[in-house]
XYZ file of C-alpha atoms in Angstrom:
652
model
C -12.901 -22.602 64.088
C -12.844 -23.990 60.601
C -9.500 -24.929 59.190
C -8.089 -27.057 56.419
C -9.211 -30.183 58.199
C -12.522 -28.731 59.295
C -11.581 -28.670 63.017
C -10.778 -25.790 65.298
C -7.426 -24.128 64.850
C -4.610 -24.475 67.380
C -3.343 -20.932 66.733
C -2.209 -19.057 69.879
C -4.927 -16.998 71.543
C -2.736 -15.179 74.052
C -2.144 -12.270 71.690
C -2.025 -8.999 73.593
C -4.623 -6.422 72.706
C -3.072 -3.057 72.021
C -4.854 0.246 72.103
C -3.717 1.176 68.587
C -6.430 0.072 66.200
C -5.674 -0.943 62.610
C -9.291 -1.367 61.524
C -12.564 0.492 61.700
C -15.229 -0.540 64.142
C -18.903 -0.322 63.299
C -21.936 -0.708 65.573
C -19.708 -0.319 68.616
C -18.323 -3.852 68.794
C -18.396 -5.353 65.295
C -14.915 -4.995 63.761
C -14.877 -4.665 59.997
C -11.565 -5.718 58.467
C -10.447 -2.996 56.095
C -8.211 -4.491 53.428
C -6.742 -1.088 52.657
C -5.072 -0.764 56.109
C -3.488 -4.199 56.239
C 0.156 -3.936 57.405
C 2.538 -3.644 54.488
C 4.274 -6.888 55.398
C 0.936 -8.720 55.025
C -0.189 -7.012 51.823
C -0.849 -10.319 50.045
C -3.861 -11.061 52.285
C -5.623 -7.786 51.411
C -7.514 -9.299 48.403
C -8.801 -12.102 50.634
C -10.200 -9.679 53.200
C -11.657 -7.539 50.437
C -13.531 -10.567 49.069
C -14.784 -11.398 52.579
C -16.284 -7.914 52.852
C -17.885 -8.224 49.403
C -19.711 -11.494 50.129
C -20.518 -10.791 53.801
C -24.203 -10.117 53.179
C -24.579 -12.901 50.614
C -23.042 -15.679 52.710
C -21.544 -14.753 56.100
C -20.214 -18.265 56.684
C -18.106 -18.250 53.509
C -16.935 -14.728 54.389
C -15.843 -16.125 57.756
C -13.914 -18.914 56.008
C -12.151 -16.305 53.853
C -11.100 -14.312 56.927
C -9.908 -17.450 58.641
C -7.798 -18.318 55.598
C -6.357 -14.781 55.678
C -5.526 -15.204 59.375
C -3.768 -18.523 58.779
C -1.803 -17.021 55.918
C -0.819 -13.989 58.005
C 0.336 -16.229 60.846
C 2.523 -18.261 58.484
C 4.029 -15.101 57.010
C 4.876 -13.608 60.442
C 4.555 -16.225 63.219
C 6.125 -13.965 65.896
C 4.157 -10.843 64.912
C 7.386 -8.867 64.702
C 6.306 -6.675 61.796
C 5.041 -3.161 62.346
C 1.346 -3.230 63.217
C 1.096 -7.013 62.670
C 0.328 -7.877 66.315
C -2.509 -5.386 66.551
C -3.922 -6.491 63.206
C -3.880 -10.186 64.079
C -5.407 -9.479 67.507
C -8.480 -7.777 66.143
C -8.834 -10.263 63.294
C -8.746 -13.114 65.796
C -11.383 -11.360 67.897
C -13.615 -11.104 64.836
C -13.133 -14.768 63.959
C -13.984 -15.964 67.473
C -17.252 -14.088 67.348
C -18.223 -15.143 63.795
C -17.456 -18.800 64.466
C -20.371 -19.035 66.823
C -22.694 -16.580 65.090
C -22.516 -17.800 61.476
C -23.995 -21.037 60.200
C -23.811 -22.739 56.786
C -26.750 -21.901 54.541
C -26.285 -24.316 51.655
C -24.949 -27.420 53.415
C -24.232 -28.883 56.811
C -20.429 -28.704 56.669
C -18.003 -25.932 55.765
C -16.290 -27.862 52.899
C -19.612 -28.540 51.233
C -20.861 -25.004 51.985
C -17.996 -23.205 50.253
C -18.044 -25.589 47.297
C -21.737 -25.064 46.653
C -21.393 -21.322 47.115
C -18.512 -21.206 44.602
C -20.611 -23.036 42.008
C -23.582 -20.757 42.695
C -21.407 -17.648 42.425
C -19.999 -18.803 39.087
C -23.364 -19.647 37.583
C -25.004 -16.370 38.641
C -22.185 -13.954 37.891
C -19.667 -15.416 35.446
C -21.371 -17.882 33.123
C -23.144 -15.230 31.083
C -21.583 -12.220 32.736
C -19.151 -11.523 29.912
C -22.143 -10.813 27.671
C -23.992 -8.500 30.073
C -21.500 -6.830 32.433
C -18.945 -4.101 31.904
C -15.234 -5.047 31.840
C -14.423 -3.396 35.186
C -17.299 -5.275 36.833
C -16.217 -8.576 35.285
C -12.638 -8.003 36.463
C -13.878 -7.586 40.030
C -16.121 -10.657 39.862
C -13.344 -12.824 38.444
C -10.968 -11.715 41.187
C -13.559 -12.681 43.802
C -13.981 -16.091 42.149
C -10.220 -16.669 42.106
C -9.885 -15.856 45.803
C -12.864 -18.077 46.647
C -11.253 -20.990 44.857
C -7.974 -20.466 46.742
C -9.888 -20.520 50.018
C -11.870 -23.546 48.844
C -8.658 -25.514 48.266
C -7.598 -24.930 51.877
C -10.964 -26.028 53.274
C -11.836 -28.923 50.945
C -9.400 -31.824 50.553
C -8.159 -32.108 46.973
C -9.733 -35.531 46.567
C -13.181 -34.119 47.399
C -13.145 -31.137 45.012
C -15.883 -31.863 42.495
C -15.105 -32.075 38.790
C -17.634 -29.363 38.024
C -15.913 -27.034 40.471
C -12.560 -27.678 38.802
C -14.036 -26.920 35.381
C -15.463 -23.668 36.679
C -12.088 -22.729 38.156
C -10.297 -23.343 34.854
C -12.818 -21.190 33.009
C -12.383 -18.406 35.584
C -8.613 -18.506 35.154
C -8.948 -18.325 31.379
C -11.344 -15.367 31.507
C -9.288 -13.595 34.147
C -6.295 -13.377 31.808
C -8.393 -11.297 29.431
C -9.058 -8.622 32.065
C -5.800 -8.673 34.027
C -3.340 -8.844 31.126
C -1.587 -5.508 30.795
C 1.903 -4.097 30.450
C 1.582 -0.439 31.452
C -2.080 0.560 31.633
C -4.273 -1.319 34.157
C -7.440 -0.415 32.268
C -9.716 -2.692 34.263
C -7.932 -2.675 37.599
C -9.856 -3.469 40.774
C -9.730 -1.069 43.691
C -7.846 2.216 43.708
C -6.971 3.323 40.160
C -3.270 3.988 39.474
C -2.211 7.572 38.850
C -1.521 6.962 35.154
C -5.201 6.216 34.582
C -6.104 9.677 35.926
C -4.144 11.545 33.245
C -6.546 13.463 30.976
C -4.822 12.341 27.755
C -5.108 8.697 28.826
C -8.786 9.184 29.671
C -9.465 10.868 26.335
C -7.670 8.153 24.359
C -9.454 5.431 26.330
C -12.845 7.023 25.649
C -12.064 7.247 21.927
C -11.062 3.579 21.744
C -14.208 2.534 23.644
C -16.523 4.344 21.228
C -18.427 1.518 19.521
C -21.603 3.463 18.780
C -23.337 2.577 15.488
C -21.120 -0.487 14.925
C -22.968 -3.710 13.996
C -22.660 -6.033 16.949
C -21.675 -9.655 16.186
C -24.046 -12.509 16.872
C -22.889 -15.663 18.581
C -23.785 -18.557 16.315
C -22.946 -21.144 18.974
C -20.580 -21.554 21.907
C -20.260 -25.044 23.284
C -18.119 -25.272 26.366
C -17.502 -27.823 29.004
C -19.796 -25.991 31.352
C -22.469 -24.270 29.350
C -24.022 -23.430 26.026
C -24.903 -19.921 24.857
C -28.152 -19.655 22.864
C -27.804 -19.272 19.115
C -28.200 -15.758 17.733
C -27.369 -13.979 20.976
C -25.609 -10.651 20.510
C -22.068 -10.541 21.849
C -21.413 -7.102 23.343
C -17.967 -5.588 22.860
C -16.212 -3.023 25.022
C -14.036 -1.216 22.491
C -13.031 -1.023 18.841
C -10.355 -3.698 19.104
C -12.745 -6.206 20.649
C -15.183 -5.427 17.838
C -12.491 -6.188 15.257
C -11.619 -9.370 17.114
C -15.267 -10.420 16.952
C -15.063 -10.122 13.137
C -11.726 -11.806 12.445
C -10.854 -13.796 15.562
C -7.747 -12.233 17.115
C -6.286 -13.674 20.309
C -7.297 -12.023 23.573
C -3.733 -11.372 24.668
C -3.025 -9.604 21.396
C -6.177 -7.508 21.760
C -5.146 -6.443 25.283
C -1.613 -5.541 24.183
C -2.694 -3.545 21.152
C -5.382 -1.769 23.173
C -2.670 -0.407 25.457
C -0.448 0.302 22.462
C -3.145 2.309 20.702
C -4.100 4.299 23.811
C -0.470 5.193 24.528
C 0.124 6.233 20.917
C -2.892 8.508 20.965
C -2.007 9.975 24.360
C 1.571 10.606 23.247
C 0.460 12.484 20.119
C -2.118 14.568 21.954
C -0.044 17.692 22.627
C -2.319 19.702 24.895
C -0.772 20.880 28.156
C -1.749 19.022 31.283
C -2.254 22.344 33.046
C -5.531 22.738 31.177
C -8.776 21.606 32.689
C -9.689 17.945 32.527
C -10.955 16.868 29.104
C -12.509 13.714 27.715
C -11.998 14.094 23.949
C -8.791 13.901 21.926
C -7.292 16.972 20.363
C -8.337 17.718 16.787
C -6.014 16.013 14.330
C -4.522 13.534 16.812
C -6.070 10.478 15.189
C -5.347 11.811 11.684
C -1.675 12.272 12.581
C -1.430 8.712 13.884
C -3.223 7.458 10.764
C -0.656 9.137 8.497
C 2.253 7.621 10.408
C 0.742 4.154 10.572
C -0.165 3.804 6.894
C 2.774 5.537 5.244
C 4.183 2.232 3.979
C 0.745 0.885 3.040
C -0.045 3.919 0.885
C 3.367 3.627 -0.809
C 2.587 -0.038 -1.493
C -0.746 0.907 -3.071
C 0.931 3.536 -5.285
C 3.625 1.069 -6.325
C 1.097 -1.613 -7.313
C -1.261 1.030 -8.718
C -4.200 -0.259 -6.717
C -6.757 1.865 -4.922
C -6.243 2.226 -1.192
C -8.899 0.629 1.012
C -8.693 3.469 3.541
C -12.141 4.782 2.666
C -14.050 7.453 4.558
C -17.555 7.954 3.174
C -19.591 10.944 4.249
C -22.125 10.696 7.037
C -19.982 8.383 9.176
C -17.965 9.132 12.305
C -14.579 9.641 10.616
C -12.420 9.531 13.806
C -14.077 6.247 14.770
C -13.424 4.766 11.321
C -9.813 5.969 11.427
C -9.337 4.220 14.763
C -10.884 1.052 13.323
C -8.311 1.016 10.515
C -5.429 1.770 12.894
C -6.600 -0.861 15.358
C -6.933 -3.440 12.578
C -3.360 -2.806 11.416
C -2.017 -3.077 14.986
C -3.887 -6.339 15.582
C -2.530 -7.809 12.337
C 1.001 -6.764 13.202
C 0.712 -8.000 16.786
C -0.292 -11.495 15.719
C 1.880 -11.772 12.603
C 4.835 -13.424 14.365
C 7.728 -13.852 11.895
C 5.581 -12.459 9.085
C 6.471 -9.026 10.506
C 9.738 -9.364 8.580
C 7.624 -9.197 5.400
C 6.110 -5.680 5.535
C 4.570 -5.817 2.064
C 2.860 -9.069 3.041
C 1.366 -7.234 6.030
C 0.154 -4.564 3.595
C -1.524 -7.255 1.461
C -3.286 -8.731 4.510
C -4.464 -5.333 5.736
C -5.590 -4.328 2.239
C -8.028 -7.226 2.064
C -9.195 -7.085 5.665
C -9.831 -3.326 5.444
C -11.985 -3.986 2.383
C -13.920 -6.568 4.380
C -14.409 -4.132 7.282
C -15.727 -1.528 4.855
C -18.188 -4.084 3.497
C -19.444 -4.913 6.983
C -19.928 -1.263 7.900
C -21.432 0.181 4.747
C -22.610 -2.504 2.356
C -23.444 -5.342 4.746
C -22.307 -7.626 1.935
C -19.645 -10.277 2.056
C -16.708 -9.071 -0.114
C -16.336 -12.459 -1.821
C -19.787 -14.008 -2.142
C -21.766 -10.756 -2.286
C -24.343 -12.190 0.105
C -25.704 -10.437 3.177
C -22.997 -10.372 5.809
C -23.653 -12.287 9.011
C -21.410 -10.997 11.782
C -20.945 -14.321 13.522
C -18.208 -14.166 16.155
C -15.305 -16.537 15.290
C -13.027 -18.132 17.849
C -9.987 -16.193 19.054
C -7.536 -18.185 16.911
C -9.306 -17.803 13.560
C -6.946 -15.136 12.201
C -3.850 -17.012 13.340
C -5.114 -20.271 11.856
C -6.525 -18.999 8.551
C -4.121 -16.185 7.631
C -0.817 -16.307 9.499
C -0.316 -20.073 9.724
C -0.391 -20.812 5.950
C 2.135 -18.044 5.223
C 4.303 -19.095 8.150
C 4.371 -22.656 6.853
C 5.861 -21.392 3.581
C 8.575 -19.538 5.511
C 9.219 -22.525 7.753
C 9.594 -25.045 4.928
C 11.899 -22.748 2.998
C 14.039 -22.155 6.087
C 14.481 -25.903 6.528
C 16.198 -26.062 3.149
C 19.120 -23.946 4.323
C 20.471 -26.888 6.375
C 21.328 -24.692 9.364
C 23.110 -22.165 7.184
C 25.189 -24.692 5.224
C 23.120 -24.705 2.018
C 23.790 -22.266 -0.799
C 21.788 -19.068 -0.723
C 20.470 -19.953 -4.166
C 18.833 -23.148 -2.888
C 16.240 -21.604 -0.575
C 14.069 -18.516 -0.324
C 14.441 -16.180 2.651
C 12.149 -13.443 3.975
C 13.213 -10.971 1.274
C 12.494 -13.460 -1.526
C 9.059 -14.291 -0.144
C 8.230 -10.672 0.628
C 9.175 -9.633 -2.911
C 6.235 -11.679 -4.145
C 4.029 -8.963 -2.641
C 5.830 -6.200 -4.547
C 3.827 -6.953 -7.672
C 0.211 -7.528 -8.681
C 0.874 -11.264 -8.558
C 0.016 -11.164 -4.847
C -3.572 -10.322 -5.797
C -3.840 -13.758 -7.394
C -3.869 -15.256 -3.909
C -7.344 -13.694 -3.575
C -9.192 -13.363 -0.280
C -9.819 -15.553 1.611
C -6.432 -16.861 0.539
C -6.364 -19.579 -2.081
C -3.913 -22.132 -0.708
C -3.449 -23.513 -4.236
C -1.905 -20.231 -5.451
C 1.676 -20.344 -6.677
C 2.945 -18.575 -3.540
C 2.030 -21.606 -1.432
C 3.934 -24.051 -3.659
C 6.367 -25.226 -1.046
C 9.823 -26.585 -1.726
C 9.778 -30.350 -1.521
C 11.289 -31.963 1.535
C 15.007 -32.687 1.231
C 15.223 -36.461 0.839
C 18.185 -38.802 1.359
C 20.268 -39.568 -1.724
C 18.906 -43.115 -2.138
C 15.291 -41.908 -2.001
C 15.974 -39.146 -4.512
C 17.476 -41.669 -6.915
C 14.488 -43.971 -6.500
C 12.109 -41.119 -7.295
C 14.155 -39.989 -10.259
C 14.927 -36.484 -8.912
C 14.566 -34.093 -6.026
C 11.150 -32.787 -7.035
C 9.943 -29.426 -8.214
C 11.245 -26.423 -6.298
C 9.874 -22.911 -6.332
C 12.635 -20.701 -7.815
C 14.290 -17.755 -6.151
C 12.294 -14.586 -6.586
C 15.209 -12.370 -7.442
C 18.443 -11.664 -5.585
C 20.899 -14.446 -4.717
C 24.260 -13.695 -3.163
C 26.977 -15.380 -5.262
C 30.614 -14.358 -4.806
C 32.175 -14.083 -8.251
C 34.056 -11.215 -9.875
C 31.237 -10.504 -12.305
C 28.704 -10.246 -9.472
C 31.074 -7.892 -7.697
C 31.501 -5.856 -10.865
C 27.745 -5.686 -11.554
C 26.893 -4.744 -7.977
C 29.259 -1.764 -8.127
C 29.216 -1.158 -11.882
C 28.837 2.610 -11.601
C 32.003 2.824 -9.575
C 33.881 0.553 -12.010
C 32.681 2.557 -15.032
C 33.725 5.831 -13.409
C 37.216 4.501 -12.649
C 37.694 3.123 -16.181
C 36.482 6.294 -17.899
C 38.557 8.529 -15.611
C 41.648 6.416 -16.265
C 41.060 6.602 -20.027
C 40.656 10.413 -19.944
C 43.788 10.914 -17.827
C 45.762 8.555 -20.076
C 44.739 10.497 -23.216
C 45.677 13.849 -21.636
C 49.009 12.536 -20.380
C 49.851 10.941 -23.753
C 49.072 14.066 -25.824
C 50.202 17.010 -23.668
C 51.564 15.846 -20.341
C 49.628 18.491 -18.332
C 46.026 19.130 -17.345
C 46.023 22.318 -19.434
C 46.175 20.145 -22.549
C 42.549 19.170 -21.881
C 41.495 22.502 -23.423
C 43.302 21.789 -26.671
C 40.628 21.038 -29.351
C 42.375 17.898 -30.628
C 42.968 16.556 -27.105
C 39.398 17.365 -26.072
C 38.087 15.551 -29.163
C 40.147 12.524 -28.164
C 38.889 12.663 -24.590
C 35.309 12.505 -25.908
C 36.074 8.936 -26.964
C 35.336 7.903 -23.368
C 31.653 7.785 -24.337
C 32.443 4.961 -26.745
C 33.972 3.088 -23.814
C 30.902 3.941 -21.730
C 28.602 2.501 -24.430
C 30.636 -0.720 -24.507
C 30.551 -0.990 -20.697
C 26.783 -0.428 -20.723
C 26.485 -3.288 -23.209
C 28.508 -5.446 -20.820
C 26.147 -4.459 -17.996
C 23.089 -5.434 -20.073
C 24.681 -8.800 -20.880
C 25.449 -9.432 -17.193
C 21.860 -8.569 -16.232
C 20.635 -11.306 -18.551
C 23.243 -13.916 -17.653
C 23.316 -13.401 -13.892
C 19.507 -13.301 -13.630
C 18.957 -16.303 -15.866
C 17.811 -18.637 -13.082
C 15.375 -16.035 -11.793
C 13.578 -15.683 -15.128
C 11.089 -18.384 -14.190
C 9.704 -16.151 -11.463
C 9.908 -12.841 -13.370
C 6.991 -11.183 -15.097
C 6.947 -10.854 -18.864
C 7.408 -7.077 -18.613
C 10.563 -7.551 -16.536
C 12.042 -9.953 -19.073
C 11.079 -7.582 -21.878
C 12.914 -4.742 -20.111
C 16.110 -6.804 -19.902
C 15.956 -7.650 -23.606
C 15.147 -4.100 -24.699
C 17.979 -2.691 -22.592
C 20.331 -5.171 -24.236
C 19.139 -4.138 -27.709
C 19.488 -0.421 -26.926
C 22.944 -0.914 -25.392
C 24.068 -2.904 -28.443
C 22.783 -0.163 -30.762
C 24.723 2.512 -28.866
C 27.861 0.351 -28.843
C 27.750 0.367 -32.663
C 26.436 3.910 -33.208
C 28.923 5.713 -30.966
C 32.121 4.504 -32.782
C 30.539 5.302 -36.162
C 29.553 8.802 -35.080
C 32.978 9.386 -33.521
C 34.764 8.309 -36.710
C 33.033 11.142 -38.611
C 34.376 13.682 -36.116
C 38.010 12.718 -36.759
C 39.721 14.391 -39.719
C 42.034 12.279 -41.899
C 41.101 9.026 -40.181
C 43.321 5.976 -40.492
C 43.110 2.292 -39.674
C 40.033 1.145 -37.756
C 38.589 4.666 -37.618
C 38.665 4.831 -41.446
C 36.759 1.500 -41.512
C 33.967 2.892 -39.306
C 34.055 6.192 -41.197
C 33.259 4.406 -44.452
C 29.976 3.184 -42.870
C 28.870 6.770 -42.307
C 30.179 8.307 -45.534
C 26.772 9.819 -46.240
C 26.856 11.976 -43.091
C 28.397 15.376 -43.900
C 27.811 16.969 -40.492
C 31.009 16.634 -38.431
C 29.067 17.344 -35.167
C 27.089 14.118 -35.400
C 29.076 12.629 -32.518
C 28.275 15.606 -30.306
C 24.553 15.114 -30.900
C 24.919 11.409 -30.230
C 26.655 12.106 -26.913
C 23.914 14.528 -25.897
C 21.173 11.985 -26.655
C 23.177 9.238 -24.957
C 23.446 11.296 -21.744
C 19.730 12.196 -21.533
C 18.711 9.165 -19.379
C 21.598 9.846 -16.995
C 20.626 13.496 -16.709
C 17.028 12.506 -15.928
C 18.179 10.014 -13.267
C 20.397 12.656 -11.647
C 17.511 15.129 -11.645
C 15.184 12.656 -9.930
C 17.906 11.853 -7.386
C 18.455 15.516 -6.529
C 14.703 16.269 -6.379
C 12.961 13.448 -4.411
C 9.572 15.262 -4.374
C 9.590 15.230 -8.176
C 10.194 11.482 -8.215
C 7.417 10.841 -5.704
C 5.036 12.918 -7.800
C 5.966 10.991 -10.921
C 5.478 7.663 -9.125
C 1.909 8.653 -8.287
C 1.171 9.733 -11.854
C -0.900 7.590 -14.216
C 0.371 9.202 -17.456
C 1.568 6.513 -19.830
C 4.801 8.306 -20.790
C 5.792 8.773 -17.134
C 4.884 5.170 -16.345
C 7.061 4.059 -19.257
C 10.011 6.162 -18.080
C 9.809 4.808 -14.532
C 9.447 1.257 -15.830
C 12.579 1.711 -17.937
C 14.526 3.286 -15.067
C 13.882 0.442 -12.606
C 17.110 -0.864 -11.155
C 18.197 -4.375 -12.043
C 18.887 -6.761 -9.194
C 21.712 -9.229 -9.760
C 20.632 -12.825 -9.284
C 21.599 -16.312 -10.270
């Protein structure tokens, strides 16, 4: 028999032959090893026997070597044959090996080591080299498993020093390709052998069929693939098996990410499909399933588009398979998210990336024009790290360099930008200046300079230019605490003033209804106007360092709010002075400014006008649908109101 050394094996032959048979017999005396009835304790040798059966007609001698390797492995796993059914199994396998040793002869070489090595190379060249471009995924998965088992057997027959370099290169390529077809978490989509029960569920089948629908999609052309083992001719079409592989052929997503998101998408679709399993088997998704998933997936993206007032790139022209296009958009978003790494903490940045890539997909499908150059689009397949290298890596480098400035958490929060600061860049139209493909010279990619030692900084005359904080910086001072909770502070101050006036004039709550006391209580709006002026001043002072990164409209809003607050702080005391009869002291001074006003209710009108913005804010808070409708409106007056009502973020 053949063994690792090429000599006959010294395995014991005195194994008793039992009447219980573990395998099928064909042609009366030719035992055929059935890998599906291997004893459970020897389950790991089943793939080896399965491969031996597959290649039996192609090369009986190599099939014999595979069975011999399985026998050796089984003997090492259970030397005493104590497991249930192991003795019978080994007996009949040994009988088969004794017969094949004399009946089979090498076809490609004179020796077994050379025979299996040549057969492995031949098998790779005929089935795997170009197989990924011509064979279905389930067929490729089976072929790659056979190649992996053959190489394991080859290593036991051929000494390691005599394994040819070409064979080793082939084996590495097989291992790399095998990961693409075997990588799964829950759904073994391209499993070999008996399909798991989960793959027989009708909702899984329907979702899988929908994802695999690539009809009418332009197939990418391989410009050139130069590997260690082979070259693929230029211009050859690269077939794809599903929508996610098609997207990967356009943008270059990693294979592991494609496999993960394929499962993710199928499970999402199957989970939404609400039909009862008691119904007959079906192959198409329920109506509205994909649309429901689309709405959930792009809720944040559509809000981002409304906020920036840009047109969504979720376009569905007539005459095209809408469910297929919806799945393309969903799959694209999942692939971006799956490969985004730490950029996932910047959701608006993800929206920016998807916005541009969706536009590019639309151009490939309907205009066949490149979205930047306007030239005819050539769907040349990029490598599987193109997206990571060209999109994610530049943004990640910005995050990484900023994070290094925090000195392991010891640096002030104002000295470095975190995820929120960087993500806020994509809250405004400034992110569109990055263009697509991304311009690495855009202001977003201006990294903070490396932190240098003190002597080097002095030699260079400074620490270098640093990109400022986008907005919020946590600084613990009383004024930051006051501004962060200013509504609460204002309420407490005004309530204290009202209670103090009532207690001073009447001593009971019933005194509030006295006209003179009520008129005095109305003076709280003067205090409110002064506190609003203080808030406007704090917005300017505490955000001073962030002004370099603010838009002109944001700065203008701060200044206008200060001017309006200052006007109310002057107008309210003047109007109040006219409502007081027989004024004295300071009130008489303000009253002299408004001597021309004869209407004693001027202060009441002023209070009503002063409260209008607060009433509008309360109304929008109580009625969220009204606010959402206003945010989607393009009317100038509504846009102006929302612009004015934007909350200020304290910064330093």
